């Protein structure tokens, strides 16, 4: 995958307002998920590197995206150390997402001008991440903190960009609460890419879910 400046990646994610995330150890199924998300309009997608075959699957997805999905920004999540971040960046990851704040990951991503989104759970962690050059904060798990936490952070720090992940649902009412609180985007996994969709190979439904969610997000953002 071609290198894309982290500022452009951050702006693309913010403009879209949605980052679907998933993991599957079957390369062909992972390709179909990726393709359906892309066809639905999601051009920034996170592959969560949680399984023992994650590296092989991600490598295959990068090659597939280069050939079949022009303009797709494919990132990798669940990264817990600088060595893993370096490996995935070498394979072509457009952004790195971590469950916690780690300075070693910040340094290696900044060195290569690759967007990194660390998991933070306090104002101190958020401020530290921004001092380390972070553009978008991952609030995880979002369901524990809720929109009121975001609203409280945005009061003293209106410049902070936050992406809640974990517990964010595709219902318009839920999405609206987050965006009215001040998030720049939301991350969604199983609420969009459910086991039922995968088990029944209903990729048309997945594409429609993505498209409808993006439509709702844009409608909400237009009223802010």
Short mmCIF file of C-alpha atoms in Angstrom, two decimals:
data_model
loop_
_atom_site.label_atom_id
_atom_site.label_comp_id
_atom_site.label_asym_id
_atom_site.label_seq_id
_atom_site.Cartn_x
_atom_site.Cartn_y
_atom_site.Cartn_z
CA UNK A 1 0.00 0.00 0.00
CA UNK A 2 1.29 3.44 -0.89
CA UNK A 3 2.39 5.76 1.90
CA UNK A 4 -0.17 8.39 2.88
CA UNK A 5 0.74 11.32 5.10
CA UNK A 6 -0.71 11.01 8.58
CA UNK A 7 -2.39 14.42 8.37
CA UNK A 8 -4.35 13.27 5.31
CA UNK A 9 -5.26 10.00 7.06
CA UNK A 10 -6.47 11.87 10.16
CA UNK A 11 -8.57 14.26 8.08
CA UNK A 12 -10.05 11.41 6.03
CA UNK A 13 -11.07 9.54 9.17
CA UNK A 14 -12.52 12.71 10.71
CA UNK A 15 -14.48 13.58 7.56
CA UNK A 16 -15.91 10.05 7.28
CA UNK A 17 -16.72 9.77 10.96
CA UNK A 18 -16.50 5.97 10.97
CA UNK A 19 -13.76 3.35 11.22
CA UNK A 20 -15.08 -0.24 10.92
CA UNK A 21 -12.82 -2.77 12.62
CA UNK A 22 -12.61 -6.54 12.36
CA UNK A 23 -10.46 -9.63 12.53
CA UNK A 24 -10.84 -12.95 10.77
CA UNK A 25 -8.23 -15.68 10.32
CA UNK A 26 -9.57 -16.81 6.95
CA UNK A 27 -7.98 -14.68 4.24
CA UNK A 28 -10.80 -15.06 1.73
CA UNK A 29 -13.46 -14.15 4.28
CA UNK A 30 -11.36 -11.20 5.42
CA UNK A 31 -11.14 -10.01 1.82
CA UNK A 32 -14.91 -10.19 1.43
CA UNK A 33 -15.42 -8.21 4.63
CA UNK A 34 -12.92 -5.60 3.47
CA UNK A 35 -14.56 -5.38 0.05
CA UNK A 36 -18.07 -4.97 1.50
CA UNK A 37 -16.96 -2.22 3.88
CA UNK A 38 -15.22 -0.43 1.02
CA UNK A 39 -18.25 -0.75 -1.29
CA UNK A 40 -20.40 0.64 1.50
CA UNK A 41 -18.25 3.77 1.57
CA UNK A 42 -15.84 3.06 4.42
CA UNK A 43 -12.42 3.93 3.02
CA UNK A 44 -10.63 3.79 6.38
CA UNK A 45 -10.74 0.34 7.98
CA UNK A 46 -8.95 -1.18 10.97
CA UNK A 47 -7.79 -4.79 10.92
CA UNK A 48 -7.38 -5.91 14.53
CA UNK A 49 -4.26 -8.06 14.81
CA UNK A 50 -5.51 -10.44 17.50
CA UNK A 51 -5.01 -13.91 16.05
CA UNK A 52 -1.96 -16.10 15.49
CA UNK A 53 -2.30 -15.69 11.71
CA UNK A 54 -2.83 -11.93 11.82
CA UNK A 55 0.39 -11.05 10.00
CA UNK A 56 -0.33 -13.38 7.10
CA UNK A 57 -3.92 -12.16 6.77
CA UNK A 58 -2.94 -8.51 6.92
CA UNK A 59 -0.23 -9.00 4.30
CA UNK A 60 -2.77 -10.60 1.96
CA UNK A 61 -5.28 -7.79 2.60
CA UNK A 62 -2.71 -5.11 1.79
CA UNK A 63 -1.92 -6.77 -1.54
CA UNK A 64 -5.62 -7.19 -2.28
CA UNK A 65 -6.37 -3.55 -1.43
CA UNK A 66 -3.52 -2.29 -3.63
CA UNK A 67 -4.94 -4.18 -6.58
CA UNK A 68 -8.71 -4.00 -6.08
CA UNK A 69 -9.59 -1.16 -3.67
CA UNK A 70 -8.03 2.14 -4.78
CA UNK A 71 -7.89 4.84 -2.14
CA UNK A 72 -8.51 2.51 0.80
CA UNK A 73 -6.72 3.38 4.03
CA UNK A 74 -6.04 0.13 5.86
CA UNK A 75 -4.79 0.33 9.42
CA UNK A 76 -4.00 -2.24 12.07
CA UNK A 77 -5.21 -2.34 15.66
CA UNK A 78 -4.47 -4.14 18.93
CA UNK A 79 -0.79 -3.24 18.59
CA UNK A 80 1.01 -3.46 21.93
CA UNK A 81 4.69 -2.82 21.20
CA UNK A 82 6.99 -0.90 18.85
CA UNK A 83 8.29 -4.02 17.12
CA UNK A 84 4.79 -5.03 16.02
CA UNK A 85 4.03 -1.46 14.91
CA UNK A 86 7.22 -1.41 12.84
CA UNK A 87 6.38 -4.76 11.22
CA UNK A 88 2.90 -3.68 10.16
CA UNK A 89 4.12 -0.31 8.91
CA UNK A 90 6.67 -2.12 6.77
CA UNK A 91 3.82 -4.17 5.32
CA UNK A 92 1.99 -0.95 4.48
CA UNK A 93 -0.35 -0.09 7.36
CA UNK A 94 -1.72 3.44 6.92
CA UNK A 95 -2.39 3.88 10.62
CA UNK A 96 -1.70 2.13 13.91
CA UNK A 97 -4.23 1.73 16.73
CA UNK A 98 -3.22 0.67 20.24
CA UNK A 99 -5.27 -0.37 23.30
CA UNK A 100 -3.05 1.69 25.61
CA UNK A 101 -0.71 4.68 25.47
CA UNK A 102 2.88 3.63 24.79
CA UNK A 103 5.71 6.06 24.13
CA UNK A 104 7.76 3.49 22.19
CA UNK A 105 4.95 3.11 19.65
CA UNK A 106 4.52 6.88 19.45
CA UNK A 107 8.18 7.38 18.62
CA UNK A 108 8.38 4.76 15.89
CA UNK A 109 5.16 5.95 14.23
CA UNK A 110 6.21 9.59 14.43
CA UNK A 111 9.56 8.71 12.90
CA UNK A 112 7.76 7.40 9.82
CA UNK A 113 4.99 10.05 9.87
CA UNK A 114 2.33 7.35 10.29
CA UNK A 115 -0.89 8.16 12.18
CA UNK A 116 -1.20 6.38 15.53
CA UNK A 117 -4.28 6.33 17.76
CA UNK A 118 -3.58 5.28 21.34
CA UNK A 119 -6.17 4.02 23.79
CA UNK A 120 -6.56 6.57 26.60
CA UNK A 121 -8.85 6.72 29.63
CA UNK A 122 -8.01 9.94 31.45
CA UNK A 123 -7.31 13.60 30.74
CA UNK A 124 -3.70 13.06 31.80
CA UNK A 125 -3.24 10.22 29.31
CA UNK A 126 -4.91 12.26 26.57
CA UNK A 127 -2.69 15.28 27.24
CA UNK A 128 0.41 13.06 27.28
CA UNK A 129 -0.57 11.43 23.98
CA UNK A 130 -1.03 14.84 22.37
CA UNK A 131 2.35 15.98 23.68
CA UNK A 132 3.77 12.93 21.91
CA UNK A 133 2.17 14.06 18.62
CA UNK A 134 -1.12 12.17 18.65
CA UNK A 135 -3.79 13.48 16.24
CA UNK A 136 -6.75 11.28 17.26
CA UNK A 137 -7.32 9.69 20.66
CA UNK A 138 -8.96 6.28 20.92
CA UNK A 139 -11.35 6.20 23.89
CA UNK A 140 -11.51 2.58 24.94
CA UNK A 141 -13.70 1.00 26.06
CA UNK A 142 -16.15 3.68 24.99
CA UNK A 143 -19.14 2.10 26.70
CA UNK A 144 -17.47 2.49 30.11
CA UNK A 145 -16.75 6.20 29.70
CA UNK A 146 -19.74 7.33 27.64
CA UNK A 147 -20.52 10.58 25.78
CA UNK A 148 -20.47 12.65 28.99
CA UNK A 149 -16.79 11.86 29.44
CA UNK A 150 -16.09 13.17 25.94
CA UNK A 151 -18.10 16.32 26.62
CA UNK A 152 -16.11 16.94 29.80
CA UNK A 153 -12.80 16.55 27.97
CA UNK A 154 -13.82 18.82 25.10
CA UNK A 155 -14.62 21.63 27.55
CA UNK A 156 -11.02 22.43 28.57
CA UNK A 157 -9.53 20.88 25.42
CA UNK A 158 -11.71 21.72 22.39
CA UNK A 159 -8.84 20.83 20.07
CA UNK A 160 -8.79 17.18 21.16
CA UNK A 161 -10.07 14.67 18.60
CA UNK A 162 -11.59 11.53 20.10
CA UNK A 163 -12.69 8.22 18.56
CA UNK A 164 -14.66 6.01 20.98
CA UNK A 165 -14.40 2.28 20.32
CA UNK A 166 -16.07 -0.56 22.19
CA UNK A 167 -19.78 -0.39 22.85
CA UNK A 168 -20.61 2.12 20.13
CA UNK A 169 -23.69 0.89 18.28
CA UNK A 170 -25.01 1.59 14.80
CA UNK A 171 -28.35 2.92 16.06
CA UNK A 172 -28.74 6.56 15.03
CA UNK A 173 -29.68 7.62 18.57
CA UNK A 174 -26.47 6.17 19.98
CA UNK A 175 -24.30 7.67 17.26
CA UNK A 176 -25.93 11.07 17.71
CA UNK A 177 -25.11 11.12 21.45
CA UNK A 178 -21.44 10.59 20.69
CA UNK A 179 -21.18 13.23 17.99
CA UNK A 180 -23.14 15.79 19.98
CA UNK A 181 -20.69 15.18 22.82
CA UNK A 182 -17.87 16.13 20.47
CA UNK A 183 -16.23 13.00 18.99
CA UNK A 184 -14.61 13.31 15.58
CA UNK A 185 -15.42 9.72 14.58
CA UNK A 186 -16.48 6.37 16.00
CA UNK A 187 -14.99 2.91 15.75
CA UNK A 188 -17.36 -0.05 15.35
CA UNK A 189 -16.70 -3.75 15.27
CA UNK A 190 -19.29 -6.45 15.91
CA UNK A 191 -22.17 -3.97 15.87
CA UNK A 192 -21.52 -3.59 12.15
CA UNK A 193 -19.65 -6.74 11.24
CA UNK A 194 -21.61 -9.31 13.21
CA UNK A 195 -20.96 -13.03 13.51
CA UNK A 196 -24.34 -13.61 11.92
CA UNK A 197 -23.34 -11.68 8.80
CA UNK A 198 -20.12 -13.65 8.50
CA UNK A 199 -21.70 -17.03 9.27
CA UNK A 200 -24.42 -16.50 6.66
CA UNK A 201 -22.08 -14.78 4.16
CA UNK A 202 -24.57 -11.91 3.91
CA UNK A 203 -22.08 -9.37 2.62
CA UNK A 204 -24.80 -7.35 0.91
CA UNK A 205 -26.25 -6.69 4.35
CA UNK A 206 -22.83 -5.63 5.61
CA UNK A 207 -22.43 -3.22 2.70
CA UNK A 208 -25.86 -1.75 3.41
CA UNK A 209 -25.13 -1.46 7.13
CA UNK A 210 -21.97 0.50 6.40
CA UNK A 211 -23.69 2.76 3.88
CA UNK A 212 -26.62 3.48 6.20
CA UNK A 213 -24.36 4.18 9.16
CA UNK A 214 -22.24 6.59 7.14
CA UNK A 215 -25.41 8.31 5.93
CA UNK A 216 -26.66 8.72 9.50
CA UNK A 217 -23.31 10.11 10.61
CA UNK A 218 -23.26 12.72 7.86
CA UNK A 219 -26.84 13.75 8.62
CA UNK A 220 -25.96 14.15 12.30
CA UNK A 221 -22.78 16.10 11.56
CA UNK A 222 -24.72 18.46 9.32
CA UNK A 223 -26.89 19.46 12.29
CA UNK A 224 -24.02 20.17 14.70
#
